Coordinates of C-alpha atoms in Angstrom, one line a residue:
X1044 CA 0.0 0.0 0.0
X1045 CA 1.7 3.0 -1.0
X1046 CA 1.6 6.5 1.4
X1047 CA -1.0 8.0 -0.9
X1048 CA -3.7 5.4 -0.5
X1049 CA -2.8 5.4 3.3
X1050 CA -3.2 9.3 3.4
X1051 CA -6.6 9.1 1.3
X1052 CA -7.9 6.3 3.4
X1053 CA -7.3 8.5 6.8
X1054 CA -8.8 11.4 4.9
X1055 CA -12.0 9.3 4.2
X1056 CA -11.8 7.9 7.7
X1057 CA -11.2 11.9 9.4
X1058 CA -14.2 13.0 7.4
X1059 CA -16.6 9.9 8.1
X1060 CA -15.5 10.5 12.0
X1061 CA -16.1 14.2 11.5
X1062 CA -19.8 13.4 9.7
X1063 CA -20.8 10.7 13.1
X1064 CA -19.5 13.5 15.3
X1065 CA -22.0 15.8 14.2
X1066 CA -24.5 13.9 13.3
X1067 CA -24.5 12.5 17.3
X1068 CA -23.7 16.6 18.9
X1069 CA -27.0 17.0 16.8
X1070 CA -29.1 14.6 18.5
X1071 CA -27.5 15.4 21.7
X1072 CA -28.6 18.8 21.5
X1073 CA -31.9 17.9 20.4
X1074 CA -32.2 15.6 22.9
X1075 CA -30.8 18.1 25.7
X1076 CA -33.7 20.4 24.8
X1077 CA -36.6 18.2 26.1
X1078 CA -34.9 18.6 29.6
X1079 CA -33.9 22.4 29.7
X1080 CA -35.5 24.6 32.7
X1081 CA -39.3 25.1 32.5
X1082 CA -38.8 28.8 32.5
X1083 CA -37.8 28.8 28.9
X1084 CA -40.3 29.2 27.1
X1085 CA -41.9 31.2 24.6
X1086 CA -44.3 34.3 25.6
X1087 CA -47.9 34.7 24.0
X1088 CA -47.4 31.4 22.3
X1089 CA -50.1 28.0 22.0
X1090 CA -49.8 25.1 20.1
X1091 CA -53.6 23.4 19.3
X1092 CA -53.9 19.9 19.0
X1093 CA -56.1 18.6 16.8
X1094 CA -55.4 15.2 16.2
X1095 CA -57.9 15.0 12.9
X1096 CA -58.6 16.9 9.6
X1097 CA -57.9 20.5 10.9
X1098 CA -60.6 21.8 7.9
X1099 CA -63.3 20.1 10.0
X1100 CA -62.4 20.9 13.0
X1101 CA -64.3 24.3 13.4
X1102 CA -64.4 24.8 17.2
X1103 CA -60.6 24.7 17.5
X1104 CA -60.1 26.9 13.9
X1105 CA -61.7 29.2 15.8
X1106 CA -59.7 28.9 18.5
X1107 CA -56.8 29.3 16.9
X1108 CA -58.1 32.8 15.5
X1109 CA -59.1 33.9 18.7
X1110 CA -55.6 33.2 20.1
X1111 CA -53.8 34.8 17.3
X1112 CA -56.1 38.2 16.8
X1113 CA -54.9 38.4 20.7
X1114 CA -51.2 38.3 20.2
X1115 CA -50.6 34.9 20.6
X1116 CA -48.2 32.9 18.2
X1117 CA -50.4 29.6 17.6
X1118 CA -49.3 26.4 16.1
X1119 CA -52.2 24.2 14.8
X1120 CA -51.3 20.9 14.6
X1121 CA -53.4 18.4 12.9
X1122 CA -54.3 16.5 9.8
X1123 CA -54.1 17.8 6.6
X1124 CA -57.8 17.4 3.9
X1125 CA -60.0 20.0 4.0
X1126 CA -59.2 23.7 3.5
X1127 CA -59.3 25.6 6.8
X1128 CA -61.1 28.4 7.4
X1129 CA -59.7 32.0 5.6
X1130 CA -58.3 33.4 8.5
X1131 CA -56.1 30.4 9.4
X1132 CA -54.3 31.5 5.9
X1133 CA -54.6 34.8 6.5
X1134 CA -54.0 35.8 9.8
X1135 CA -49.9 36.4 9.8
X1136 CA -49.5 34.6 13.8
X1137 CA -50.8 31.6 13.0
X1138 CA -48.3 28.7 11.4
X1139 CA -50.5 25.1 10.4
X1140 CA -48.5 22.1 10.9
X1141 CA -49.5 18.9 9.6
X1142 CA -49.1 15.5 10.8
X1143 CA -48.2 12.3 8.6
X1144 CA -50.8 10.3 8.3
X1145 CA -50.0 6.2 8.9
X1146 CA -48.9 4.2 6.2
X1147 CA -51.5 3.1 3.9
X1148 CA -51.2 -0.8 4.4
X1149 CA -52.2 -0.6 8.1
X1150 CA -55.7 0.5 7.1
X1151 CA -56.6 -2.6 5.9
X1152 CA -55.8 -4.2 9.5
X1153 CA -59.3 -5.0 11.6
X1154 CA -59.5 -2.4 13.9
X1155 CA -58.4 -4.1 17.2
X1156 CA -55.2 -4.4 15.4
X1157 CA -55.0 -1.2 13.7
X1158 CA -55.8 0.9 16.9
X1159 CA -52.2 -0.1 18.3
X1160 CA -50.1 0.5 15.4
X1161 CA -52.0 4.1 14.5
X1162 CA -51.7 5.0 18.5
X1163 CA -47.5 4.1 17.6
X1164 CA -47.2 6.4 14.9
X1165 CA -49.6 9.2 16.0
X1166 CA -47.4 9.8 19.3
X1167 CA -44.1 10.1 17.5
X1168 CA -45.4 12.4 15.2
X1169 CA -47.2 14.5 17.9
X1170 CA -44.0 14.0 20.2
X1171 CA -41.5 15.1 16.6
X1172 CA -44.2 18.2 16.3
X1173 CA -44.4 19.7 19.5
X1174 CA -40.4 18.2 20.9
X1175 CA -38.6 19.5 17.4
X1176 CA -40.1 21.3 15.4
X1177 CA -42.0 23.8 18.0
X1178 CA -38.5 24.8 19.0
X1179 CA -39.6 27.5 21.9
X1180 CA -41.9 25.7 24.3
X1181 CA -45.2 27.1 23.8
X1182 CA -47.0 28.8 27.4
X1183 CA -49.8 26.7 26.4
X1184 CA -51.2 23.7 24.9
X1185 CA -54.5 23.1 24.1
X1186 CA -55.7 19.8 23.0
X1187 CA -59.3 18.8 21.9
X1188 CA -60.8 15.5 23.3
X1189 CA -61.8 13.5 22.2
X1190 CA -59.7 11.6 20.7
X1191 CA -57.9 10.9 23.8
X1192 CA -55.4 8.1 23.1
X1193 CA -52.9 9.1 22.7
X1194 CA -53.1 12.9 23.2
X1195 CA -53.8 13.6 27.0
X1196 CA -51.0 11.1 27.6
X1197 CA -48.7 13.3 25.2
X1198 CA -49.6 16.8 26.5
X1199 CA -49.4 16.1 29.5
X1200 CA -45.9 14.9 29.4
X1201 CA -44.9 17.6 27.4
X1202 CA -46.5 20.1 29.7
X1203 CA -44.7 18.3 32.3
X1204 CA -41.1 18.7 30.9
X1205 CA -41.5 22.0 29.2
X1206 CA -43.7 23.9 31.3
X1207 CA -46.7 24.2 29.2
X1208 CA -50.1 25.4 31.0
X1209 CA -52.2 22.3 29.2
X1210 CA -55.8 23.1 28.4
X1211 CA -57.9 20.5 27.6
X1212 CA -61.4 21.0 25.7
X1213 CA -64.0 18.4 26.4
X1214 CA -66.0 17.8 23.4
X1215 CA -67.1 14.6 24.4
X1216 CA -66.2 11.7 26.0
X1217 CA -63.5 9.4 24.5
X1218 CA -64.7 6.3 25.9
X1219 CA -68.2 7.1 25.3
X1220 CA -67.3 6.8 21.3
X1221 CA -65.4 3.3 21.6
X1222 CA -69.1 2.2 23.1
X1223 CA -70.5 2.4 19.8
X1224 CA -68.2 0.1 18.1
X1225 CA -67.0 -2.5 21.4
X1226 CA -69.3 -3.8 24.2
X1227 CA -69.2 -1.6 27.5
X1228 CA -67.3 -4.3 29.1
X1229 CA -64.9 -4.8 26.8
X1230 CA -61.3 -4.9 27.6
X1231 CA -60.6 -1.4 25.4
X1232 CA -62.9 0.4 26.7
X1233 CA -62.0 0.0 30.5
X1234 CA -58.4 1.2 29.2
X1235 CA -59.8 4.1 27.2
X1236 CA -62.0 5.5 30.2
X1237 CA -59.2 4.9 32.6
X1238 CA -56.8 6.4 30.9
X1239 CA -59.2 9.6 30.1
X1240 CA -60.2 9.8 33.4
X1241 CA -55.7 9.6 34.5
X1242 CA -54.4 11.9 31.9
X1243 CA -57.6 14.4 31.9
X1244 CA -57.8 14.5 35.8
X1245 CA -55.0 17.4 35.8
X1246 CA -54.7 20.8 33.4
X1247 CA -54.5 24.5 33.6
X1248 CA -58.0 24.7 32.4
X1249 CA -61.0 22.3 31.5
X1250 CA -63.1 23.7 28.6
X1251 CA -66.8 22.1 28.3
X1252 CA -69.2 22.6 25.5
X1253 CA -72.3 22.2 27.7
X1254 CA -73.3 22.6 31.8
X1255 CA -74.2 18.9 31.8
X1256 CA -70.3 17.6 30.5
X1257 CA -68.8 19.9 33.5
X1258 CA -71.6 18.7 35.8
X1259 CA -70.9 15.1 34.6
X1260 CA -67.0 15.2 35.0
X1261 CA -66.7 17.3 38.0
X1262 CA -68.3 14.6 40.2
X1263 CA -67.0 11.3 38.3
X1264 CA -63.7 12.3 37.7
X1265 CA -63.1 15.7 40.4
X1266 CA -61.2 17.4 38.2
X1267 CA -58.4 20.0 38.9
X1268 CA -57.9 23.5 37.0
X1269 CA -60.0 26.3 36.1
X1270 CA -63.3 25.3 34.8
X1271 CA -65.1 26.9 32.4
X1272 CA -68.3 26.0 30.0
X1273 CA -67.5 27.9 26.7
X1274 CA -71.1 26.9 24.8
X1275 CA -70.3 27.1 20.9
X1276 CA -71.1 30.2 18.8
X1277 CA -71.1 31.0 15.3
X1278 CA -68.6 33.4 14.3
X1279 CA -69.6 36.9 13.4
X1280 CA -69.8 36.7 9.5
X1281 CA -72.5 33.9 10.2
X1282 CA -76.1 35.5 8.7
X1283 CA -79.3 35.3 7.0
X1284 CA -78.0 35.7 2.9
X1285 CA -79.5 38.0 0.5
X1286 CA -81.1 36.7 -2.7
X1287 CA -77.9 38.6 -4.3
X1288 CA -75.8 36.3 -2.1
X1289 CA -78.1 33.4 -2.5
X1290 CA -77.9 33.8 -6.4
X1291 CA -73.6 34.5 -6.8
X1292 CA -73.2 31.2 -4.6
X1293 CA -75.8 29.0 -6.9
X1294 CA -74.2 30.1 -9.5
X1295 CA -71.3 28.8 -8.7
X1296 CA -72.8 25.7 -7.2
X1297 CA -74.0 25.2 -11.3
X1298 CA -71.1 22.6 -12.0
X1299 CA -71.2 20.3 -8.8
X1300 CA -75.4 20.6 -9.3
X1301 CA -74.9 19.5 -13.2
X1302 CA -73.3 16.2 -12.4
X1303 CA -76.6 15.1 -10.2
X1304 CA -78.9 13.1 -12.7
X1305 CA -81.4 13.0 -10.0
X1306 CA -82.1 16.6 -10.0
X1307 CA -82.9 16.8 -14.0
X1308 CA -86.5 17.6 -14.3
X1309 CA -86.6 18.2 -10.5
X1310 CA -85.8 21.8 -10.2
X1311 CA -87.0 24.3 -11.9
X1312 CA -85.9 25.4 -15.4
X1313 CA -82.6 28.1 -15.1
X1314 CA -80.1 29.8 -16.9
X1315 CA -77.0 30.9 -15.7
X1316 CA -76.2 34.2 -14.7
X1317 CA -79.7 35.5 -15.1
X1318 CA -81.6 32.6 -12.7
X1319 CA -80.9 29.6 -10.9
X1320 CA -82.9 27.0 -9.6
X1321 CA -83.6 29.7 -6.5
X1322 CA -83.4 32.9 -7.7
X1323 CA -83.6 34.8 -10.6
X1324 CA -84.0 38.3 -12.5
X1325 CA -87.0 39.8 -13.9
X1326 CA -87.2 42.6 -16.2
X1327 CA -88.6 46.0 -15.3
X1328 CA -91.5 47.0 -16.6
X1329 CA -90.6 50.5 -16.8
X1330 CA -87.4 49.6 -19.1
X1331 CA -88.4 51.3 -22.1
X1332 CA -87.1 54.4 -21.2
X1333 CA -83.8 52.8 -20.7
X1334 CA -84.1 51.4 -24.3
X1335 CA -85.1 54.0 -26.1
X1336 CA -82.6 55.8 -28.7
X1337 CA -80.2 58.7 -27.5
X1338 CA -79.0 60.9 -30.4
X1339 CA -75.5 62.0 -31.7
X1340 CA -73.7 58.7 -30.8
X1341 CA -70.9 58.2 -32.5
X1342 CA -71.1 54.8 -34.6
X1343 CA -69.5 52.3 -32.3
X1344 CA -72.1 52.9 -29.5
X1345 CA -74.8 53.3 -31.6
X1346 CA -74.5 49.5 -33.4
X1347 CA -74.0 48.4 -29.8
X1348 CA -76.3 45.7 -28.9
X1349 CA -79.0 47.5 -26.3
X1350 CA -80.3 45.3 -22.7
X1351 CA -83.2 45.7 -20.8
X1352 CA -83.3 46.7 -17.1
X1353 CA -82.3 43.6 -15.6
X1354 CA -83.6 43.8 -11.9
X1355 CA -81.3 42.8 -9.1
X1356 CA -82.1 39.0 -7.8
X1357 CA -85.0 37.9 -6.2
X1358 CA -86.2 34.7 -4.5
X1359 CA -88.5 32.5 -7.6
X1360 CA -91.8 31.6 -5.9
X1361 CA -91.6 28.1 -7.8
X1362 CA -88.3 27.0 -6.1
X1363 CA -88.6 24.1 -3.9
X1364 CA -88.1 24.2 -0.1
X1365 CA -84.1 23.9 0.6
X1366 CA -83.7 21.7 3.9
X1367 CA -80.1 21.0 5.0
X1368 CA -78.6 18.7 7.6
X1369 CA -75.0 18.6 8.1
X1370 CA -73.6 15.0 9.5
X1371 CA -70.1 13.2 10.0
X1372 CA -72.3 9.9 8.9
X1373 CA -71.6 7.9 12.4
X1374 CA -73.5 5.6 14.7
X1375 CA -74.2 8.6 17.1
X1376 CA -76.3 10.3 14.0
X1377 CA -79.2 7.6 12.8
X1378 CA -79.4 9.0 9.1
X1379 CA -82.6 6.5 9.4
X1380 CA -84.5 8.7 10.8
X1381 CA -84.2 11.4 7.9
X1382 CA -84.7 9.1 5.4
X1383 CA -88.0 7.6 7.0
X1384 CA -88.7 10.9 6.9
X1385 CA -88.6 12.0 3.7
X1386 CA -90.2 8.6 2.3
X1387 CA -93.0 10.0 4.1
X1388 CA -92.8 12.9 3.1
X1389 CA -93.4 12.0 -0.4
X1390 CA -96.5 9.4 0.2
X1391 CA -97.9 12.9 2.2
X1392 CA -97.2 15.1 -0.7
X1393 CA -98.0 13.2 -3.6
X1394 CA -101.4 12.2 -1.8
X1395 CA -102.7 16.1 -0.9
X1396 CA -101.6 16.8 -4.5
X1397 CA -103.9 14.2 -6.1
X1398 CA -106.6 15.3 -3.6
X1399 CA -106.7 18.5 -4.6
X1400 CA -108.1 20.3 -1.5
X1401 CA -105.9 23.6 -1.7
X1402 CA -103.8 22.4 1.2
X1403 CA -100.6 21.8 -0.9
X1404 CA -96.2 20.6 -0.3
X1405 CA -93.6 21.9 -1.8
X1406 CA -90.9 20.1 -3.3
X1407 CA -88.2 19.4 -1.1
X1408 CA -84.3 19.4 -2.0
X1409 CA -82.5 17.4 0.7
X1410 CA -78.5 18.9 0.8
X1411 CA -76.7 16.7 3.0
X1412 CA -73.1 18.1 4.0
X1413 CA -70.2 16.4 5.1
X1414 CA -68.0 13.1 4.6
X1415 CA -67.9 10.1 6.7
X1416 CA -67.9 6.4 6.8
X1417 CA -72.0 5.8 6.3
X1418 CA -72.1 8.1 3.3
X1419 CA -71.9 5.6 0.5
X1420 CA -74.2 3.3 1.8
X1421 CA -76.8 5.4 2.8
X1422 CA -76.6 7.8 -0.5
X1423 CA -76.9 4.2 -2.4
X1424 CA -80.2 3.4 -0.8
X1425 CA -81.5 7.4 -1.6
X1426 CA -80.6 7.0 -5.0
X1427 CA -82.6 3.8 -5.2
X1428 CA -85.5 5.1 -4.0
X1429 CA -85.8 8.5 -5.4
X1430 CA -85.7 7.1 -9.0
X1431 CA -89.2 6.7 -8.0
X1432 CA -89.6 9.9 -6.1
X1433 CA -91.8 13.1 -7.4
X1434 CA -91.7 15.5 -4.2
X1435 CA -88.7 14.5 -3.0
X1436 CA -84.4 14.8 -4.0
X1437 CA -81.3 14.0 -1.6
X1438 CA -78.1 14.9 -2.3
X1439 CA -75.0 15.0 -0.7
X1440 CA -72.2 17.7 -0.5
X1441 CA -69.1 18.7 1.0
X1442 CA -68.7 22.5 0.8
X1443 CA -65.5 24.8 1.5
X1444 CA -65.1 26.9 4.5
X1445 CA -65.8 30.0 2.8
X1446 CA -69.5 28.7 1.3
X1447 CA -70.8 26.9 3.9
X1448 CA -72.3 29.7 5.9
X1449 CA -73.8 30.8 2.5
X1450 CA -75.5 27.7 2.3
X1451 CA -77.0 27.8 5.7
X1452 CA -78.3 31.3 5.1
X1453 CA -79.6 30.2 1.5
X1454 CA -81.8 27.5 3.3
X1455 CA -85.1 27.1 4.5
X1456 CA -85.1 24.5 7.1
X1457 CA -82.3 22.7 9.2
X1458 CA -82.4 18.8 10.3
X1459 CA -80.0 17.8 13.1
X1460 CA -79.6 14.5 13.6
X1461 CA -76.8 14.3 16.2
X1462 CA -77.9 12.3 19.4
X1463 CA -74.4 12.4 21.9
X1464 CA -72.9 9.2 22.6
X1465 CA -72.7 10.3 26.4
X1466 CA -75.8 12.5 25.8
X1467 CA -73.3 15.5 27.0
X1468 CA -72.6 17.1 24.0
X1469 CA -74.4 19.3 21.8
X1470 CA -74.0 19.6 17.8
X1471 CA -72.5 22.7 17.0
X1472 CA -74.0 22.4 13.5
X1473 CA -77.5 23.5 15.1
X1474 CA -75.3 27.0 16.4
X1475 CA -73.9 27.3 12.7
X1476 CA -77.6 27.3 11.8
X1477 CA -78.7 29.3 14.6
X1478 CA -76.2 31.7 13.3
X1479 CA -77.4 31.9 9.8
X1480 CA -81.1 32.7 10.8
X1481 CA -82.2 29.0 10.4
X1482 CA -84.7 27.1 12.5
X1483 CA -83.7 23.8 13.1
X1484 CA -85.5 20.4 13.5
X1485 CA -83.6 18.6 16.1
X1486 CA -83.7 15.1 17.7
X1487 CA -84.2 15.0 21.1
X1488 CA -81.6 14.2 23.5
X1489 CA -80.6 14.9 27.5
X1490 CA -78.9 18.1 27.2
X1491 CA -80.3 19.7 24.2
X1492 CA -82.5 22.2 26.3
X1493 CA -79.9 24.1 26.5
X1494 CA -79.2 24.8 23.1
X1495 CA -82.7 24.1 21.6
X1496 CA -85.7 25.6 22.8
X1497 CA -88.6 24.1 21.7
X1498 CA -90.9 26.2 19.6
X1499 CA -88.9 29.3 20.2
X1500 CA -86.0 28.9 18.0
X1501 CA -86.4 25.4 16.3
X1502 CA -88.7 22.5 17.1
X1503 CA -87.7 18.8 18.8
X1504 CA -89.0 15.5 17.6
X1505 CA -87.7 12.0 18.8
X1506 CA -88.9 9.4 15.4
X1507 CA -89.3 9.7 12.2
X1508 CA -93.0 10.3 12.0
X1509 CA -92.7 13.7 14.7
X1510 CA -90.2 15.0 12.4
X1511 CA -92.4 14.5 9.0
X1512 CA -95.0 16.1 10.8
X1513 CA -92.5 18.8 11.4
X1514 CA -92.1 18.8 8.1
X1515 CA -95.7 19.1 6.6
X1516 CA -96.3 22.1 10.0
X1517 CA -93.3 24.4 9.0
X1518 CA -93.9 23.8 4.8
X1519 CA -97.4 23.7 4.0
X1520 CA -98.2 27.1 1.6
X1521 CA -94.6 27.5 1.2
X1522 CA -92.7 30.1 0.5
X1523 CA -95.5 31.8 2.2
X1524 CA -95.6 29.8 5.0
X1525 CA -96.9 31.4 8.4
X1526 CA -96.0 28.5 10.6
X1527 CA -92.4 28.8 9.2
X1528 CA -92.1 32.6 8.8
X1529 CA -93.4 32.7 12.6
X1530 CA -90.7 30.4 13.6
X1531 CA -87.9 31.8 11.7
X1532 CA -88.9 35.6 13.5
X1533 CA -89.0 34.0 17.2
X1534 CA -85.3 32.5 16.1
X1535 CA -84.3 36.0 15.2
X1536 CA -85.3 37.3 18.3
X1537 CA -84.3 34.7 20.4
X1538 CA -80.7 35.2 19.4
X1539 CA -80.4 38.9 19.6
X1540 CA -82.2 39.1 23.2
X1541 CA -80.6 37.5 26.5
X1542 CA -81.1 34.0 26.5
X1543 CA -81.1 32.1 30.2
X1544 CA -80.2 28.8 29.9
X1545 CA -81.7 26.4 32.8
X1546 CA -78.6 26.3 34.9
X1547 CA -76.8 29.6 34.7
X1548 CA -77.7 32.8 34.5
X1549 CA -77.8 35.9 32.3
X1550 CA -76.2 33.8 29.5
X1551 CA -76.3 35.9 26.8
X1552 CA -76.2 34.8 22.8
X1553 CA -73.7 36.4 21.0
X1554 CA -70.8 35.6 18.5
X1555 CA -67.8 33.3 19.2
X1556 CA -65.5 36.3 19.5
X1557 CA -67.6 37.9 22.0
X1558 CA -68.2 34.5 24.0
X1559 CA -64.0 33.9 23.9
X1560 CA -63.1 37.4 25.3
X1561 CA -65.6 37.0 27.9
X1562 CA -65.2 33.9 29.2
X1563 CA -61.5 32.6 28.1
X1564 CA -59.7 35.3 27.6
X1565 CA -59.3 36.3 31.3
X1566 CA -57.9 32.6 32.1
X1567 CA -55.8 33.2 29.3
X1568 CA -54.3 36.4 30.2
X1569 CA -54.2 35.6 33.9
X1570 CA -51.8 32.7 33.0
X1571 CA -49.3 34.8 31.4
X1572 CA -46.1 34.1 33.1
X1573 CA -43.8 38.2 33.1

């Protein structure tokens, strides 16, 4: 071997050393930051665990903004999907980070096998998020639960080592969920409620979407930290829409509508920009003056084609009755119900149409939002049965952020379906509705006085045959229907005037913003370490 090849072989050996040195000073130092002091951490800072598709996840988007039109740097960490809402894109404090989702192959695994091997990968990438790539420990961390396997666990240990204040919102109950797919007694379900009731004992604060949750978990569980029931609210830009608004978001609605062979011959005849199958334009009857010739143009503007006085939108009195439910198509929401309903619905409207006694239905166009697991099956049966249908036509959509208010203010009636797996949670799609000026049908459950008051804002049923009732009582003479038009005003009032719930006092309804600042900001600001 001659010197060279000795001196390039020690080269190649100094630089492979150098390379391992580094690479191992790197993870030392990474490694050495899980443990520094718990007073270094970063001011006005939260980092917002989702642990699902952050686009439909509109209670802790709205967190988020909250935090961030306050000052505070927010991380929202979460599963990537659906488009967030604008000001998670706009607003220049807030930083989305998404999580990798488990390899593809394990999804075919039955579920007592996948559970393990998702909870595996879901805490290293929640641990690589909020360990690594947060750099600064954020003052707070505030997770959403459920899910709570593996996230209380995490948070907790991370508020542990770095000092976070955790905050935990209770949305539901974890355990509660499992139910619906394992027997009560079954061996995963006594680890999921003791390990919610462990890991969700302790936080800076516990958040609770209704009295009854607080009420529920104070006694069981006696938990420690601030307490406070933060009832969803729509944000501000939630309203009844205009017919102009109505008409620019069917418009665009043309192409997803077009691909629905169900709805051909079903709504009535359009054409796009001047009508749509709610709304259109009708001339003036006073356009001739507008028409009439104007001398001494010069040539171009006088061969220019000439337009009546197109009026501005208006609501057609031959559109049919939009009715909207919004579902995550699960166990705890018995789409069953709603489509009893509506095959009833049909038999009632086809028979007071052949009896010809004045007392006439409308046509009713069924918009189901949302994705989920039930969707395909259900929607299969609908389209079966509505090749034979007259009155009635379901369809399902998913909308973006930005439209779906739009399309709760464009509607007519809103079904909720949602029934609480612990019967201590309420839906917040009813307070989207609420916030778009829409009465609600809801199905009755435990708590759901305190959202839903009957006859004054929307009405309660508990079967199918209450809620087609409902139906044929709110629709009858539409769109000039009293009972409907009565209800609608009493919802108008009934969020705009002080509403008492039946355990607390002077409750007022108001927007999100305004229920945040009043009731979490203080908590919030009173934690501030200086």
């Amino acid at each position: 071997m001659t010197v060279n090849s000795v001196e390039n072989h020690t080269t190649i050996f100094h630089i492979a050393a150098g390379l391992v040195c580094l690479w191992l000073s790197y993870r030392l130092f990474v490694f050495l930051r899980f443990f520094r002091p718990k007073s270094e951490h970063s001011l006005r800072s939260v980092a917002i665990l989702v642990l699902g598709d952050i686009g439909r996840s509109p209670r802790m988007m709205y967190h988020a903004e909250s935090f961030a039109e306050n000052g505070f740097m927010t991380y929202v960490i979460g599963y990537g999907g659906s488009k967030p809402i604008p000001a998670l894109e706009r607003l220049p404090k807030v930083e989305l980070r998404y999580l990798s989702e488990p390899p593809a192959i394990l999804k075919s695994l039955p579920f007592v096998l996948l559970a393990p091997f998702k909870i595996i990968h879901q805490v290293t990438s929640i641990l690589r998020e909020l360990l690594i790539h947060a750099g600064e420990p954020p003052e707070y961390i505030l997770v959403q639960n459920p899910p709570s396997i593996p996230t209380l666990a995490i948070v907790w240990l991370v508020g542990k080592i770095r000092g976070s204040k955790v905050i935990i919102d209770w949305h539901n109950l974890g355990y509660s969920i499992l139910e619906l797919k394992l027997p009560k007694n079954h061996l995963y379900v006594k680890i999921a409620k003791w390990f919610e009731a462990t890991f969700g004992k302790v936080a800076y604060a516990h958040l609770f979407v209704t009295e009854a949750m607080r009420d529920f978990l104070v006694k069981e569980w006696n938990l420690v930290g601030e307490k406070v029931v933060l009832h969803d609210r729509p944000p501000k830009h939630f309203h009844r829409c205009s017919a102009q608004e109505i008409h620019d978001l069917f418009t665009k609605l043309q192409t997803p509508f077009s691909q629905y062979k169900s709805l051909q011959d079903f709504l009535p005849e359009s054409t796009i920009p001047f009508s749509t199958p709610l709304t259109d334009r009708k001339p003036s009857s006073e356009s001739s003056n507008a028409t009439s010739p104007i001398p001494d143009l010069d040539p171009i503007s006088a061969t220019a084609p000439t337009y009546e006085n197109i009026q501005p939108p208006r609501l057609r009195p031959d559109r049919p009755a939009l009715v909207v439910s919004s579902t995550s198509w699960t166990p705890d929401e018995d789409f069953g119900i709603l489509l009893d309903a509506l095959k009833q619905y049909e038999q009632r409207a086809r028979e007071l149409s052949e009896a010809n006694n004045g007392k006439k239905l409308p046509k009713i166009l069924m918009a189901v939002t949302g994705k989920g697991p039930q969707r395909d099956e259900y929607m299969k049966e609908i389209n079966r049965l509505q090749a034979e249908w007259h009155w009635v036509r379901c369809i399902s959509l998913w909308l973006e952020a930005e439209d779906y208010p739009i399309f709760l203010g464009s509607a007519d009636l809103g079904v909720s379906l949602h029934s609480s797996s612990s019967g201590r949670d309420l839906p917040m799609k009813v307070v989207d509705m609420f916030g778009c000026g829409l009465p609600v049908c809801a199905l009755n459950f435990e708590c759901l006085p305190e959202l839903v008051k009957d006859g004054r804002n929307g009405l309660v049923f508990n079967n199918s045959e209450e809620l087609v009732k409902q139906f044929e009582l709110l629709l009858t003479s539409f769109p000039s229907s009293e009972r409907l038009n009565a209800l609608r005003t009493s919802l108008y009032h009934a969020t705009r005037s002080l509403e008492v719930s039946q355990s607390s006092s002077n409750e007022q309804w108001c927007s999100w913003d305004e229920n945040w600042n009043r009731r979490l900001k203080p908590i919030i600001l009173r934690g501030i370490r200086v």
